[in-house]
Short mmCIF file of C-alpha atoms and ligand atoms in Angstrom, two decimals:
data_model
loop_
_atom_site.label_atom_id
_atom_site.label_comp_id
_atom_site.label_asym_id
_atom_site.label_seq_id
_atom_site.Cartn_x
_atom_site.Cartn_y
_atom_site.Cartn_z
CA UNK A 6 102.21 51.04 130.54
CA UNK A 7 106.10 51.05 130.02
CA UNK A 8 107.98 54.25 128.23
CA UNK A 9 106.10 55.11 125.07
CA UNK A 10 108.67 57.03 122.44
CA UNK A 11 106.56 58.51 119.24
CA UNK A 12 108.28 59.91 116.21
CA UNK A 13 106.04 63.00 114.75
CA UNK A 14 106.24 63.96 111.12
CA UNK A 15 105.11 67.59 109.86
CA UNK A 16 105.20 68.62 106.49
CA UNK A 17 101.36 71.02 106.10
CA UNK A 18 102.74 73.79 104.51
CA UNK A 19 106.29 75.30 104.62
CA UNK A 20 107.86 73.70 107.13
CA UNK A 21 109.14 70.03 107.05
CA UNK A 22 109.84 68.72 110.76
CA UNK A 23 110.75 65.47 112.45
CA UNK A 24 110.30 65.33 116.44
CA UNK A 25 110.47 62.39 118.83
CA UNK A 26 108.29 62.78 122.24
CA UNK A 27 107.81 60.65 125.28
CA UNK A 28 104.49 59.92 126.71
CA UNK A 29 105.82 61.78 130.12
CA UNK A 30 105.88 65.06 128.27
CA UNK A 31 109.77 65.07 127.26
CA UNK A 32 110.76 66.32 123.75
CA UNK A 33 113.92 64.42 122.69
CA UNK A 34 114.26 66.68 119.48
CA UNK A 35 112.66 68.87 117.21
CA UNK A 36 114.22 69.14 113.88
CA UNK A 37 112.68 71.36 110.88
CA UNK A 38 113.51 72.59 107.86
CA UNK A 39 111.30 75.36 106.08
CA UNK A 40 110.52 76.33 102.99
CA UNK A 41 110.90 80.23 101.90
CA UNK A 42 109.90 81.35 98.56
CA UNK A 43 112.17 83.45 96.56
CA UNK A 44 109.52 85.71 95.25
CA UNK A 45 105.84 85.40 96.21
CA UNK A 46 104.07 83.23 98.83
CA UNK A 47 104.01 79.60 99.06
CA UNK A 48 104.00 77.85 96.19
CA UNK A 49 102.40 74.36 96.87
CA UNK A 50 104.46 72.21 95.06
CA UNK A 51 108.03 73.69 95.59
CA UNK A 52 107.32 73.52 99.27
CA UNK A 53 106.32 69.57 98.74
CA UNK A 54 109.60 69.91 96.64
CA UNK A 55 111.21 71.07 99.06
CA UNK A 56 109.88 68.84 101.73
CA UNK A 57 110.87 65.92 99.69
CA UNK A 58 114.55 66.88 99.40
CA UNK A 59 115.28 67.53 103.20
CA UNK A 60 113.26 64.97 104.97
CA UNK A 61 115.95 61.80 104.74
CA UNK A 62 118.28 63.88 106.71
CA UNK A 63 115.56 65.43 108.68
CA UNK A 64 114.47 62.25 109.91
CA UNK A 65 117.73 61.05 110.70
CA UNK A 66 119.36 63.96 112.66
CA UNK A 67 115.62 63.89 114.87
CA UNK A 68 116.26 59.96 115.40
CA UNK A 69 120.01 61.16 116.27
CA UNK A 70 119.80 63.72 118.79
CA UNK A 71 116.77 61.89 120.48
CA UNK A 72 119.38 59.32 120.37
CA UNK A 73 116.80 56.68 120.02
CA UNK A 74 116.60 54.18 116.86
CA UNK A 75 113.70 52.68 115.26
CA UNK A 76 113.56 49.27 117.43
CA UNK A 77 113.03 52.08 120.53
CA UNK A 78 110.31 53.98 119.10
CA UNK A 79 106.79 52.97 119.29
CA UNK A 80 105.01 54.73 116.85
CA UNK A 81 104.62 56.92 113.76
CA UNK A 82 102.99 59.75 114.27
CA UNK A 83 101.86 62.39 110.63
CA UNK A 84 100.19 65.11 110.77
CA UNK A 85 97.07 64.06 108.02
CA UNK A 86 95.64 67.84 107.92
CA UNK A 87 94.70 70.56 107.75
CA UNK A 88 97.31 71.73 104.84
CA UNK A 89 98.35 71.95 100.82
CA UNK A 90 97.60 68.53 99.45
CA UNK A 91 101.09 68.31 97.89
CA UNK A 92 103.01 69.15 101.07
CA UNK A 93 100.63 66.64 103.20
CA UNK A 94 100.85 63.79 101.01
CA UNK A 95 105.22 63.92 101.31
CA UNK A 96 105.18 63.83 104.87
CA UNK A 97 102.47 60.94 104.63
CA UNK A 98 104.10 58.80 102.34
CA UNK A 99 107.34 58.97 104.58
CA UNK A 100 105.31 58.07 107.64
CA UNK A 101 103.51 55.32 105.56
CA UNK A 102 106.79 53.58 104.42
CA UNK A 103 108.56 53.96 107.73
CA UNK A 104 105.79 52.42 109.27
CA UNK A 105 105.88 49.88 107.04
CA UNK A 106 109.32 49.26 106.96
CA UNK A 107 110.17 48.97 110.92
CA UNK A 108 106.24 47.55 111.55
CA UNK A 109 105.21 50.44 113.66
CA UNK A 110 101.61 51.84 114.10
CA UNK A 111 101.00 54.87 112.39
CA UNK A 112 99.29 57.07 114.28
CA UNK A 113 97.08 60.30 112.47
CA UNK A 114 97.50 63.85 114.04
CA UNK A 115 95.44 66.96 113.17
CA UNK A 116 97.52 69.87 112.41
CA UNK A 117 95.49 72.55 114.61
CA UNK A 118 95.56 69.65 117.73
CA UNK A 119 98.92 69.63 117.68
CA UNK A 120 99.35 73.26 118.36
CA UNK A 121 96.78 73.29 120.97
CA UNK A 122 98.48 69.77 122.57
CA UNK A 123 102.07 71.42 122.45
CA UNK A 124 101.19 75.24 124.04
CA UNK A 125 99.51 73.07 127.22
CA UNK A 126 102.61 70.98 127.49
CA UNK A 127 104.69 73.77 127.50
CA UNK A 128 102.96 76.29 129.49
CA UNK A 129 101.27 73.61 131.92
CA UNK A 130 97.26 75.25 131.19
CA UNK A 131 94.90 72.50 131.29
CA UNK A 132 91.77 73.52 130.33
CA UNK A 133 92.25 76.65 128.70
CA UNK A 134 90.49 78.98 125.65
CA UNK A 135 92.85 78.68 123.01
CA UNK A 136 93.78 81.17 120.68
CA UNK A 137 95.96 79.43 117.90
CA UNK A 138 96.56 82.14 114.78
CA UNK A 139 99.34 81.14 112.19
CA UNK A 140 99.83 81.31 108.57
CA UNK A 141 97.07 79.46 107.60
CA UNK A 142 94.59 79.44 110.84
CA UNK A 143 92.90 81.37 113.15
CA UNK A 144 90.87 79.99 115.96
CA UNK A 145 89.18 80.63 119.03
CA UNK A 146 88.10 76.93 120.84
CA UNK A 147 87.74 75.35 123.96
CA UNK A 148 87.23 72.14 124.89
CA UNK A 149 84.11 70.46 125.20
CA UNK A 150 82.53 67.16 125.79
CA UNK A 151 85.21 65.10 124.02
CA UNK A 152 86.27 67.71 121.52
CA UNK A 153 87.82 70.92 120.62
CA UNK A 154 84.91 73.11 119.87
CA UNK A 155 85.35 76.69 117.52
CA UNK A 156 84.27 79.95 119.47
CA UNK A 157 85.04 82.21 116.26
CA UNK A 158 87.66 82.15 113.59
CA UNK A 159 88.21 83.69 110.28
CA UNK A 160 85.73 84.25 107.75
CA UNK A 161 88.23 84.69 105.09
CA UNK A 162 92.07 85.05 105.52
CA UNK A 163 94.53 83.50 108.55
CA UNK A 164 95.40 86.35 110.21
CA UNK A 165 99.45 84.83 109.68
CA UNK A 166 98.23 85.06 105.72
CA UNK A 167 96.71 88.57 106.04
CA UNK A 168 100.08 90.07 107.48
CA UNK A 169 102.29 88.09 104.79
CA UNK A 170 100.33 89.38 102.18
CA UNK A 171 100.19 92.83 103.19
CA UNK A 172 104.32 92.51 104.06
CA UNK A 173 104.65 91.48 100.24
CA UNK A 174 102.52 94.39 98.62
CA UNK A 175 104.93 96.58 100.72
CA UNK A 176 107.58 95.13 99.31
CA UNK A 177 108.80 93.02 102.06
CA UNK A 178 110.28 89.45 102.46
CA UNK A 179 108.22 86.28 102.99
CA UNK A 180 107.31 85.45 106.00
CA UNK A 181 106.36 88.85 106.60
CA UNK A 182 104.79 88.80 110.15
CA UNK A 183 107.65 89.54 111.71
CA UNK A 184 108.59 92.36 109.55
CA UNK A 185 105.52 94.16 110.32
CA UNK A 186 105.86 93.85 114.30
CA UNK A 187 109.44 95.51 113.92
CA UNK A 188 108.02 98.39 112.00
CA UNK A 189 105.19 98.81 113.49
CA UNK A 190 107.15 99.65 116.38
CA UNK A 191 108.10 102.91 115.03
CA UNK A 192 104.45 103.47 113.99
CA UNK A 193 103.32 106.91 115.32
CA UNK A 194 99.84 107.37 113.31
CA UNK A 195 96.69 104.81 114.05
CA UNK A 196 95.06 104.68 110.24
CA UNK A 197 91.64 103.95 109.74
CA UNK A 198 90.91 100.77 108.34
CA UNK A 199 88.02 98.39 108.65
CA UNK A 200 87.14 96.51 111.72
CA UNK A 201 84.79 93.45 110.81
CA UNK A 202 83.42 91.53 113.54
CA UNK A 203 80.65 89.12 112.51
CA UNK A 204 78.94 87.45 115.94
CA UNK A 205 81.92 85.39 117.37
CA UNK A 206 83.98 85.50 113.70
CA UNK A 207 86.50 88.15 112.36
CA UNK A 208 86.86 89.21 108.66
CA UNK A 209 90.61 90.92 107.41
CA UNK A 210 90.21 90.57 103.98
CA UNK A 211 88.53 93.98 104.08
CA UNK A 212 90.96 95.44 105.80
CA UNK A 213 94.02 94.26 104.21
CA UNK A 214 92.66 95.43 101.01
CA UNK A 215 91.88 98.96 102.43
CA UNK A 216 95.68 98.48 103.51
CA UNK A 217 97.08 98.24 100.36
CA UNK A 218 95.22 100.88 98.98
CA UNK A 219 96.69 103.37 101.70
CA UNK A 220 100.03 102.14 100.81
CA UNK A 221 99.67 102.85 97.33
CA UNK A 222 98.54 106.66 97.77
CA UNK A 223 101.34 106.28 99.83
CA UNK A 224 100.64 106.33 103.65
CA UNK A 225 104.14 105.95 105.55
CA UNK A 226 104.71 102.24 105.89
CA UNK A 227 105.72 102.48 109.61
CA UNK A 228 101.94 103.52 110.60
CA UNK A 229 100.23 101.16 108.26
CA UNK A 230 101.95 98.22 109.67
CA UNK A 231 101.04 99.80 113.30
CA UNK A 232 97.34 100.23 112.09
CA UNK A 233 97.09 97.12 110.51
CA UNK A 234 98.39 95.25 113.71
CA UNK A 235 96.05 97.40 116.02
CA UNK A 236 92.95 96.26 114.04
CA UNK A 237 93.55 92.89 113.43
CA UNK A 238 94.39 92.11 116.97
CA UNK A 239 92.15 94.15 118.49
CA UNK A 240 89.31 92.20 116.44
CA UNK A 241 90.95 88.98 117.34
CA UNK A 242 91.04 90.44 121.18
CA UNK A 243 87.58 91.44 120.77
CA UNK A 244 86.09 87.74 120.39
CA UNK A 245 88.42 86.18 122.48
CA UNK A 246 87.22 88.21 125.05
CA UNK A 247 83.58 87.23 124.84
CA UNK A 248 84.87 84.15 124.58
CA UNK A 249 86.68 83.80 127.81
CA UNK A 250 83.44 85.38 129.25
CA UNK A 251 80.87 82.41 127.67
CA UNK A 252 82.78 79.48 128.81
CA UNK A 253 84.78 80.84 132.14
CA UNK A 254 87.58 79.55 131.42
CA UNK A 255 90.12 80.18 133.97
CA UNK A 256 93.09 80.06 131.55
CA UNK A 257 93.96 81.19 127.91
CA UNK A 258 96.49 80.30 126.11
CA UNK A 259 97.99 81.75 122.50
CA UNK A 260 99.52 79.43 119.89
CA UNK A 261 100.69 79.05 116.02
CA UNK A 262 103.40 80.47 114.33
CA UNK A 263 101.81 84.40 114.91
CA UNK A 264 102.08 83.76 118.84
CA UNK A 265 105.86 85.18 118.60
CA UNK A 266 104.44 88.80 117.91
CA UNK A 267 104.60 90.87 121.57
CA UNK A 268 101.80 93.30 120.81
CA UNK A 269 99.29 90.48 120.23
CA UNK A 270 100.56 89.27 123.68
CA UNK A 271 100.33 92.03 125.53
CA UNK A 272 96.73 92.44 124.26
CA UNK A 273 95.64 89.02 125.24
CA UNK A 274 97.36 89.20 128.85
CA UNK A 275 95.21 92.15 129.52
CA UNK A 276 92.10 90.07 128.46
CA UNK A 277 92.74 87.21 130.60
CA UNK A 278 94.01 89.56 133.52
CA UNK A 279 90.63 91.82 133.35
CA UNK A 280 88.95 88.21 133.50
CA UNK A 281 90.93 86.42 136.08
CA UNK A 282 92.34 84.01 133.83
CA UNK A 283 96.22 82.84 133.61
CA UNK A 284 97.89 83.59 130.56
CA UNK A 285 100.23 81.28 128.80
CA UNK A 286 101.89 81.59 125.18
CA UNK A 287 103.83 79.10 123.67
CA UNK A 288 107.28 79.63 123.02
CA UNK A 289 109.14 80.55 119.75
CA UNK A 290 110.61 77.53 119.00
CA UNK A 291 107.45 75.50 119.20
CA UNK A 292 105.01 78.29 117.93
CA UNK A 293 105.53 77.67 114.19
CA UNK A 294 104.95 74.46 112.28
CA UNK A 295 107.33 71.58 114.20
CA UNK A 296 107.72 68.10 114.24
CA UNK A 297 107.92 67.74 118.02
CA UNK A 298 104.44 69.32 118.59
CA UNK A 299 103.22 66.29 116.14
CA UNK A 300 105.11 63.48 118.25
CA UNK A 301 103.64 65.08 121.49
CA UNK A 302 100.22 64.88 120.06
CA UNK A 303 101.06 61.52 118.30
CA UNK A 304 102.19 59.93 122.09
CA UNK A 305 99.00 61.04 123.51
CA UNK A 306 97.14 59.65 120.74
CA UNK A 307 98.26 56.45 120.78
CA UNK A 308 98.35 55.96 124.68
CA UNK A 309 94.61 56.00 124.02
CA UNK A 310 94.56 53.93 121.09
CA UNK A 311 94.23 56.14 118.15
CA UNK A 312 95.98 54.50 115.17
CA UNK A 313 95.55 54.12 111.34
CA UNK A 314 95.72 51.21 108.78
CA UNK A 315 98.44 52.69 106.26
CA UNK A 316 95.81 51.54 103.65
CA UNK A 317 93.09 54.36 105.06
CA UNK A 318 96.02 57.12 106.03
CA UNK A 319 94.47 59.70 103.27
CA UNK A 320 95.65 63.12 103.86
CA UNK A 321 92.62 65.22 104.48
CA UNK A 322 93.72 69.03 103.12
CA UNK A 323 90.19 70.45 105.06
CA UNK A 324 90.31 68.02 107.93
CA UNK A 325 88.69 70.29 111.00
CA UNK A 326 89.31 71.03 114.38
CA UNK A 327 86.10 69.84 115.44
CA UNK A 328 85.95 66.63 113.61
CA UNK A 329 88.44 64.99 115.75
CA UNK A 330 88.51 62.75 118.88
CA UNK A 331 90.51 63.95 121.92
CA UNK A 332 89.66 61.13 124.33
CA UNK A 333 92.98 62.35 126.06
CA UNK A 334 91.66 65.45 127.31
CA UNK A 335 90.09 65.40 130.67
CA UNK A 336 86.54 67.82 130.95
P1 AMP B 1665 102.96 78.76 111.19
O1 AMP B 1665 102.03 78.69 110.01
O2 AMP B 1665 102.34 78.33 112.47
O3 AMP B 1665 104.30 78.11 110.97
O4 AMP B 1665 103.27 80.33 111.39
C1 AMP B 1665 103.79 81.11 110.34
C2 AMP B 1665 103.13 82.46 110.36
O5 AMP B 1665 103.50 83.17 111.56
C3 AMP B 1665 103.52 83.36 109.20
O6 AMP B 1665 102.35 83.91 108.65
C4 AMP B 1665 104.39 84.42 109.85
O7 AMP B 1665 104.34 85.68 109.20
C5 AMP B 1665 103.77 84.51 111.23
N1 AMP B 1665 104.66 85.11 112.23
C6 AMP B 1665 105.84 84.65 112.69
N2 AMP B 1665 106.38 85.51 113.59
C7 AMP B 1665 105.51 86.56 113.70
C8 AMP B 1665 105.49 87.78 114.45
N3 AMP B 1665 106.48 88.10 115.26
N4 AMP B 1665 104.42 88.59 114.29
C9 AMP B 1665 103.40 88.26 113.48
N5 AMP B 1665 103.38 87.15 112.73
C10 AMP B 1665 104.41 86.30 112.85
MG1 MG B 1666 100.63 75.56 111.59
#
């Protein structure tokens, strides 16, 4: 089979991206635009707002510096779910009319693949336990016998959504993830706070409401964001861990937009290393929400055949992991 070139639309939550990948594992470009609230979290439908407004030049600067046009690209490629309704349904009424338009197959990508697809391309793991945590997931899974399977997740909150919460109540800006790693830095004090471990599945709602109650009888910021951190990943750690030890895997990687944070690296290296597995994390530029981790996915998709009539391309807002053929992946 010749050169296949996929263009990869995201638009889930916050982010808005347009990437163009080649079936040989070569990211042309990776354009996105996000989203950030003035006050508050997301709000559904000035993100889709939002989304709407950017994505004509988003689409064309991708198309640009792949330095491809439409006659060279083979496919369309939208991510269908999991996300907000309003934010899904911009990015797939692009894809639909460009598909229509230039009479390319559109091709539908799950949201959570696509991070799994893009942290093996770029760290090279094959077959690893994946650990993707972001703003609005958190998932252990491996794969097995045709699909990603779960091996624990959240009960309740993403752990990405736990920390941005919490970062708000203390009166910090959205996305606050990052905030909290700096200060916890400077953290001196480990807090107790709950730790909720349910078989192979975490809870943090618990504990990020026990959080906020320290804060308010006022508990120095630096060692609640330290404590919070230390809990959450340690719980995360905990069932990754097991695990690792179920399915020997010899590799785990870490992925999603809450994969930048060091201390919830370090953690997981030492849980792969005690288990003689490699460690791989995917790198900041492709660990949020991105279009090029949705034309990677999209070019491996339809090498194998996986398209969609534009008249059945509904966005699924609860489409799961699990519910999706990887014929791709090799067991
Ligand atoms: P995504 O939904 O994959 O785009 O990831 C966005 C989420 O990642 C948000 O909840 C951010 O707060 C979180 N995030 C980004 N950087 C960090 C970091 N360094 N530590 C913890 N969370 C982070
Ligand atoms: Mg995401």
């Amino acid at each position: 089979m010749p050169r296949v070139a996929v263009l990869g639309i995201e638009s889930t939550a916050h982010t808005f991206g347009c990437g163009v990948a080649l079936d040989d594992g070569r990211i042309l470009s990776n354009v996105n635009s996000t989203y950030t609230p003035k006050v508050g979290g997301i709000h559904p439908r000035e993100s889709s707002q939002h989304h709407s407004s950017v994505a004509p030049q988003v689409v064309r600067r991708a198309l640009e510096e792949a330095g491809l046009s439409f006659e060279e690209i083979d496919a369309i490629a939208v991510t269908l779910g999991p996300g907000l309704g309003p934010c899904l349904r911009v990015g797939a009424t692009i894809a639909r009319a460009l598909s229509i338009v230039h009479g390319k197959p559109l091709v539908p990508v799950n949201h959570a693949v696509a991070h799994i697809e893009i942290a093996k391309l770029a760290t090279g793991l094959e077959d690893p336990l994946i650990v993707f945590v972001s703003g609005g997931n958190t998932i252990i899974a491996s794969y097995s016998d045709g699909r990603y399977r779960f091996f624990g997740e959240t009960l309740d909150l993403a752990l990405g959504n736990m920390l941005d919460s919490f970062a708000r109540e203390a009166g910090l800006p959205h996305p606050g993830g990052p905030k909290v790693e700096e200060l916890a830095q400077r953290g001196t004090k480990l807090l107790r706070l709950p730790y909720i471990v349910k078989g192979q599945d975490i809870s943090l709602s618990g504990l990020l409401t026990a959080a906020i109650k320290l804060l308010k009888e006022g508990c120095r910021l630096e060692d609640l964001c330290y404590s919070v951190q230390e809990y959450a990943f340690d719980m995360l750690a905990e069932v990754a861990e097991r695990a690792l030890a179920y399915t020997e895997k010899k590799e785990l990687v870490l992925t999603g937009g809450v994969a930048r944070n060091r201390e919830l690296q370090r953690k997981l290296r030492i849980v792969a290393e005690e288990h003689g597995a490699s460690f791989g994390v995917v790198p900041p530029e492709l660990a949020g929400d991105n279009g090029a981790m949705i034309a990677w996915t999209g070019a491996l998709a339809y090498k194998h055949g996986v398209v969609v009539e534009v008249e059945k391309s509904y966005v699924k807002p609860r489409w799961r992991l699990d519910e999706v053929d990887v014929p791709w992946v090799e067991g």
